[in-house]
Coordinates of C-alpha atoms and ligand atoms in Angstrom, one line a residue:
M286 CA -5.0 19.0 19.7
Q287 CA -8.6 19.5 20.3
T288 CA -9.8 16.4 17.7
K289 CA -14.3 16.4 16.4
Q290 CA -16.4 13.1 15.9
L291 CA -14.1 11.4 13.4
T292 CA -15.7 10.3 10.3
V293 CA -15.0 8.4 7.4
T294 CA -16.7 9.0 3.9
E295 CA -16.4 8.3 0.4
L296 CA -14.7 11.6 -1.2
N297 CA -16.6 13.1 -4.5
I298 CA -15.6 16.5 -6.6
E299 CA -18.1 18.5 -4.8
H300 CA -14.8 17.7 -1.9
L301 CA -12.2 18.5 -5.1
P302 CA -11.3 21.6 -2.9
L303 CA -11.1 20.0 0.2
V304 CA -8.5 17.5 -1.6
M305 CA -6.3 20.1 -3.1
G306 CA -6.3 21.8 -0.2
L307 CA -4.6 18.8 2.4
Q308 CA -2.4 17.6 -0.9
S309 CA -0.7 21.1 -0.9
K310 CA -0.4 21.2 2.6
I311 CA 1.4 17.9 3.2
I312 CA 4.0 18.1 0.3
A313 CA 4.5 21.8 0.8
N314 CA 5.8 19.6 4.5
L315 CA 7.3 16.9 2.5
D316 CA 11.5 17.5 1.9
K317 CA 12.7 19.0 -1.1
D318 CA 13.9 14.6 -1.2
E319 CA 10.4 13.5 -0.4
K320 CA 8.9 14.6 -3.1
H321 CA 8.7 11.7 -4.8
F322 CA 6.7 9.6 -2.2
I323 CA 3.3 11.4 -3.7
L324 CA 2.5 11.7 -7.1
E325 CA 1.2 15.6 -7.3
R326 CA -2.4 15.6 -8.8
S327 CA -4.1 18.4 -10.5
V328 CA -7.6 19.1 -10.2
E329 CA -8.5 18.0 -13.7
D330 CA -6.4 14.3 -13.1
F331 CA -8.7 14.1 -9.8
M332 CA -11.9 15.0 -12.0
R333 CA -10.6 12.5 -14.7
A334 CA -10.2 9.7 -11.3
L335 CA -13.2 10.8 -9.7
S336 CA -15.1 10.9 -13.0
N337 CA -14.0 7.2 -14.6
G338 CA -16.0 5.1 -11.9
N339 CA -13.2 2.7 -11.1
T340 CA -11.1 5.4 -8.9
H341 CA -12.1 5.5 -5.7
M342 CA -11.4 8.1 -3.2
I343 CA -12.1 8.4 1.1
G344 CA -11.1 10.4 3.4
V345 CA -11.4 11.4 6.8
F346 CA -13.0 14.2 8.5
D347 CA -12.6 15.7 12.0
G348 CA -15.8 17.8 12.1
D349 CA -15.8 19.6 8.6
K350 CA -11.9 19.2 8.5
L351 CA -10.6 17.1 5.8
I352 CA -8.0 14.9 7.4
A353 CA -7.0 12.4 5.8
Q354 CA -7.2 11.1 2.4
S355 CA -7.0 7.6 0.0
M356 CA -7.5 6.5 -3.2
F357 CA -7.8 3.2 -4.7
D358 CA -8.7 1.8 -8.5
F359 CA -10.8 -1.1 -9.6
P360 CA -9.2 -2.0 -12.8
Q361 CA -12.1 -3.5 -14.8
A362 CA -11.3 -6.3 -17.1
G363 CA -8.8 -6.1 -20.2
Q364 CA -8.4 -2.1 -19.6
N365 CA -4.8 -1.6 -19.9
R366 CA -3.5 -0.2 -15.7
D367 CA -1.5 1.0 -13.6
L368 CA 1.3 -0.8 -12.0
S369 CA 1.2 -3.4 -15.5
E370 CA 5.0 -4.4 -14.2
F371 CA 3.8 -5.9 -11.8
A372 CA 1.2 -9.0 -10.8
G373 CA 0.5 -9.7 -14.0
E374 CA -0.5 -12.6 -13.4
T375 CA -4.0 -12.0 -11.8
G376 CA -6.7 -10.9 -13.6
N377 CA -7.9 -7.0 -13.0
E378 CA -11.0 -8.3 -12.0
D379 CA -9.6 -10.0 -8.9
L380 CA -7.1 -7.0 -7.9
V381 CA -7.6 -3.3 -6.2
I382 CA -5.0 -0.9 -6.7
Y383 CA -3.6 1.3 -3.5
K384 CA -3.2 4.6 -4.4
A385 CA -1.9 8.0 -2.1
T386 CA -2.5 8.0 1.6
L387 CA -1.9 11.4 2.8
V388 CA -2.5 12.4 6.4
D389 CA -2.3 15.3 7.8
V390 CA 0.6 16.4 9.6
D391 CA -1.1 17.7 12.7
Y392 CA -2.8 14.0 12.9
R393 CA 0.4 11.8 12.4
G394 CA 0.6 9.0 14.2
R395 CA -2.9 8.2 15.5
G396 CA -3.1 5.6 13.2
L397 CA -5.1 6.5 10.7
M398 CA -3.6 5.3 7.7
Q399 CA -4.1 1.6 9.3
K400 CA -8.1 2.9 9.9
L401 CA -8.3 3.9 6.1
L402 CA -6.1 1.0 4.6
A403 CA -8.4 -1.3 7.0
Y404 CA -11.7 0.8 5.5
R405 CA -10.3 0.0 2.0
E406 CA -9.6 -3.0 2.0
A407 CA -12.8 -3.5 3.4
K408 CA -14.6 -1.8 0.2
A409 CA -12.3 -4.2 -1.7
R410 CA -13.8 -7.1 -0.4
A411 CA -17.3 -6.5 -0.4
A412 CA -16.6 -5.9 -4.5
G413 CA -15.4 -9.3 -5.0
K414 CA -11.1 -8.4 -4.9
T415 CA -9.1 -10.8 -3.9
T416 CA -5.8 -9.1 -3.9
A417 CA -4.5 -5.5 -3.1
I418 CA -1.5 -4.3 -4.9
S419 CA 0.6 -0.7 -4.3
Q420 CA 4.2 0.6 -5.1
I421 CA 6.1 2.3 -2.2
A422 CA 8.6 4.9 -2.2
V423 CA 11.6 2.7 -0.6
D424 CA 12.8 6.0 1.3
N425 CA 9.3 6.3 2.7
P426 CA 9.1 3.5 5.8
A427 CA 6.4 5.7 7.0
S428 CA 3.9 4.7 4.0
W429 CA 5.6 1.1 3.6
I430 CA 5.4 0.0 7.6
N431 CA 2.4 0.8 8.1
A432 CA 1.5 -1.4 5.0
L433 CA 3.3 -4.8 6.7
K434 CA 1.2 -4.0 9.3
N435 CA -1.8 -4.3 7.6
G436 CA -0.8 -7.8 5.9
M437 CA 0.6 -6.4 2.6
S438 CA 4.2 -8.0 2.0
I439 CA 7.1 -7.2 0.0
R440 CA 7.4 -8.9 -3.2
K441 CA 9.4 -6.8 -5.8
V442 CA 12.0 -4.4 -5.4
D443 CA 12.9 -2.2 -8.1
H444 CA 13.3 1.4 -9.9
D445 CA 10.0 2.2 -11.3
P446 CA 10.3 2.6 -14.9
E447 CA 8.7 5.9 -15.4
D448 CA 11.0 7.9 -13.3
Q449 CA 13.7 5.0 -11.9
A450 CA 12.7 6.2 -8.5
K451 CA 13.7 2.7 -5.9
V452 CA 10.4 1.4 -5.1
L453 CA 8.8 -1.5 -3.2
Y454 CA 6.1 -3.8 -4.8
M455 CA 3.6 -4.9 -2.4
R456 CA 0.7 -7.4 -2.3
K457 CA -1.8 -8.6 -0.1
D458 CA -4.3 -12.1 -1.2
F459 CA -6.5 -11.5 1.2
Y460 CA -8.2 -14.9 1.6
D461 CA -4.8 -16.6 2.1
L462 CA -3.4 -17.1 5.5
P463 CA -0.2 -14.5 6.8
H464 CA 2.8 -15.4 5.2
I465 CA 5.0 -15.5 8.9
P466 CA 8.0 -17.6 9.7
T467 CA 6.5 -19.9 12.4
A468 CA 9.5 -22.2 12.9
A469 CA 13.7 -21.1 13.4
G470 CA 15.2 -21.1 9.6
E471 CA 11.9 -20.0 7.9
G472 CA 12.5 -16.8 8.3
F473 CA 15.3 -13.8 8.9
S474 CA 15.4 -9.8 10.0
M475 CA 16.9 -7.0 7.8
R476 CA 18.3 -4.2 9.8
I477 CA 17.4 -1.0 7.6
G478 CA 19.5 1.1 10.0
Q479 CA 18.9 4.4 11.6
D480 CA 19.1 6.7 9.2
I481 CA 17.0 5.1 6.2
K482 CA 18.2 8.1 3.6
K483 CA 21.8 7.1 4.3
E484 CA 21.0 3.6 4.0
I485 CA 18.9 3.1 1.3
P486 CA 21.6 2.3 -1.8
A487 CA 22.8 -0.5 0.3
L488 CA 19.2 -1.3 1.2
F489 CA 17.7 -1.6 -1.9
N490 CA 20.4 -3.6 -3.1
K491 CA 20.1 -5.8 -0.6
M492 CA 16.0 -6.1 -0.7
R493 CA 16.0 -6.4 -4.3
Y494 CA 18.5 -9.0 -4.7
F495 CA 15.9 -11.5 -1.7
A496 CA 12.3 -10.3 -3.6
A497 CA 14.5 -11.8 -6.5
R498 CA 15.1 -14.8 -4.6
G499 CA 11.3 -15.7 -3.6
Y500 CA 11.1 -14.1 -0.3
Y501 CA 8.8 -12.3 0.9
G502 CA 9.4 -9.4 3.3
V503 CA 6.2 -9.6 6.0
G504 CA 6.9 -7.8 9.0
F505 CA 8.7 -5.3 10.8
D506 CA 10.7 -5.4 14.1
R507 CA 10.8 -2.4 16.0
R508 CA 12.9 -4.0 18.5
D509 CA 15.5 -3.9 16.6
N510 CA 14.1 -2.1 13.7
S511 CA 15.0 -4.7 10.9
I512 CA 12.1 -6.2 8.3
V513 CA 11.6 -9.5 8.7
W514 CA 11.6 -12.0 5.2
T515 CA 10.4 -15.3 5.1
K516 CA 10.9 -18.0 2.4
A517 CA 7.8 -17.7 -0.2
G518 CA 5.4 -20.1 -1.2
G519 CA 6.2 -23.4 1.2
R520 CA 2.5 -23.6 1.4
T521 CA 1.2 -27.6 2.0
E522 CA -1.9 -29.2 -0.3
N523 CA -4.0 -28.7 3.0
E524 CA -3.3 -25.4 2.9
A525 CA -3.4 -24.8 -1.1
L526 CA -7.2 -26.4 -1.4
N527 CA -8.2 -24.1 1.6
R528 CA -7.6 -20.9 -0.4
R529 CA -9.5 -22.7 -4.1
I530 CA -12.6 -23.4 -1.4
V531 CA -12.5 -19.4 0.3
L532 CA -12.0 -17.8 -3.3
L533 CA -14.7 -20.1 -4.4
G534 CA -16.6 -18.9 -1.4
A535 CA -15.3 -15.2 -2.1
R536 CA -16.1 -14.9 -6.1
G537 CA -19.4 -16.8 -6.1
K538 CA -18.8 -18.8 -9.7
T539 CA -14.8 -18.7 -10.8
I540 CA -13.4 -21.2 -10.3
R541 CA -9.6 -21.0 -9.9
I542 CA -7.7 -24.6 -9.8
Ligands
COA159 C1 2.3 7.4 5.3 C2 1.2 8.6 6.1 C3 0.3 8.8 4.9 C4 1.5 7.6 7.9 O1 0.7 8.0 8.4 P1 0.2 7.9 9.8 O2 -1.8 8.0 10.5 O3 0.8 9.1 11.0 O4 0.3 6.4 10.2 P2 -0.3 6.1 11.6 O5 -0.3 7.2 12.6 O6 -1.8 5.0 10.9 O7 0.4 4.6 11.4 C5 1.2 4.5 12.4 C6 2.8 3.7 12.2 O8 3.2 3.8 10.9 C7 4.9 3.6 10.9 N1 5.2 5.1 11.6 C8 4.5 5.8 10.9 N2 6.1 7.3 11.0 C9 6.7 6.7 10.7 C10 7.5 7.5 10.0 N3 8.2 9.0 10.1 N4 9.1 6.3 10.0 C11 8.6 5.3 10.8 N5 7.8 4.4 10.7 C12 6.6 5.9 11.0 C13 4.7 3.2 13.0 O9 5.0 1.8 12.7 C14 3.9 4.1 13.1 O10 3.1 2.5 13.9 P3 3.6 2.9 15.2 O11 2.7 3.6 16.2 O12 3.6 1.0 15.8 O13 4.6 2.8 15.8 C15 2.3 9.1 6.5 O14 2.7 9.9 7.5 C16 2.1 10.7 5.6 O15 0.9 11.1 5.2 N6 3.0 10.7 4.9 C17 3.2 12.0 3.5 C18 2.5 11.4 2.3 C19 3.2 10.0 1.9 O16 4.5 9.6 2.2 N7 2.4 9.0 1.5 C20 2.6 7.6 1.5 C21 2.4 7.8 0.1 S1 1.0 6.7 -0.4

């Protein structure tokens, strides 16, 4: 398909008709058993979100056509936040919560989601955030493989408390070293099989088992279609010290020891 110059823009209420149009197109293209991949939002939901000051939306345009959109929250200190069942030890002031990313079916597989993830992270860092979290359906590998590629890791595997969907909770600490196994014995691979929908029940149980035992899902290996897991922790004293120093620099004033 011929594309014009692609541009990334912060979206506002004036973009609502385009936002609704893209959402409808994406939902119409999801299979019946994929509808839980995204939360369908009404015009009122978008209006509320875009006017509350904490929710941000960015869009990618091909000329004047909206072809991808992504939403994220900067929760304020002391507020109730989404995904409160996850990362409770991290203060709202440090957190960015990644929400739905939608890419027009005609523009998939060209790296747009990666672009949006990088853009969201840059915005979050500029706002003084140190940690990103998100929740993704287990049977949506397009979404969580992308998140893994962006450096997020799987930390918790559970049922969503509201609709009981099987979900992954993912996290990225912007100032941490990547949790990539560097020596034999530090990590292992878990094949996801060729037909993810068929594999989900077993995969969910295996992932849940390892996440509950302190393993992080940190990467995806295309060669054998597997998730790479590594044992959390194990950070040396020097690395931990470095993290504190970097955090001091990033946050300007707060000391976290
Ligand atoms: C998930 C979604 C946003 C991905 O957008 P995208 O722009 O096509 O993704 P990108 O081109 O940036 O990423 C491509 C990578 O994603 C992964 N990927 C994309 N589609 C995939 C699929 N169907 N199965 C497995 N992996 C897939 C691959 O790792 C690919 O990397 P590769 O090129 O190295 O193989 C898009 O498929 C979408 O809008 N889906 C419907 C809505 C949705 O589920 N949103 C996510 C919920 S928050």
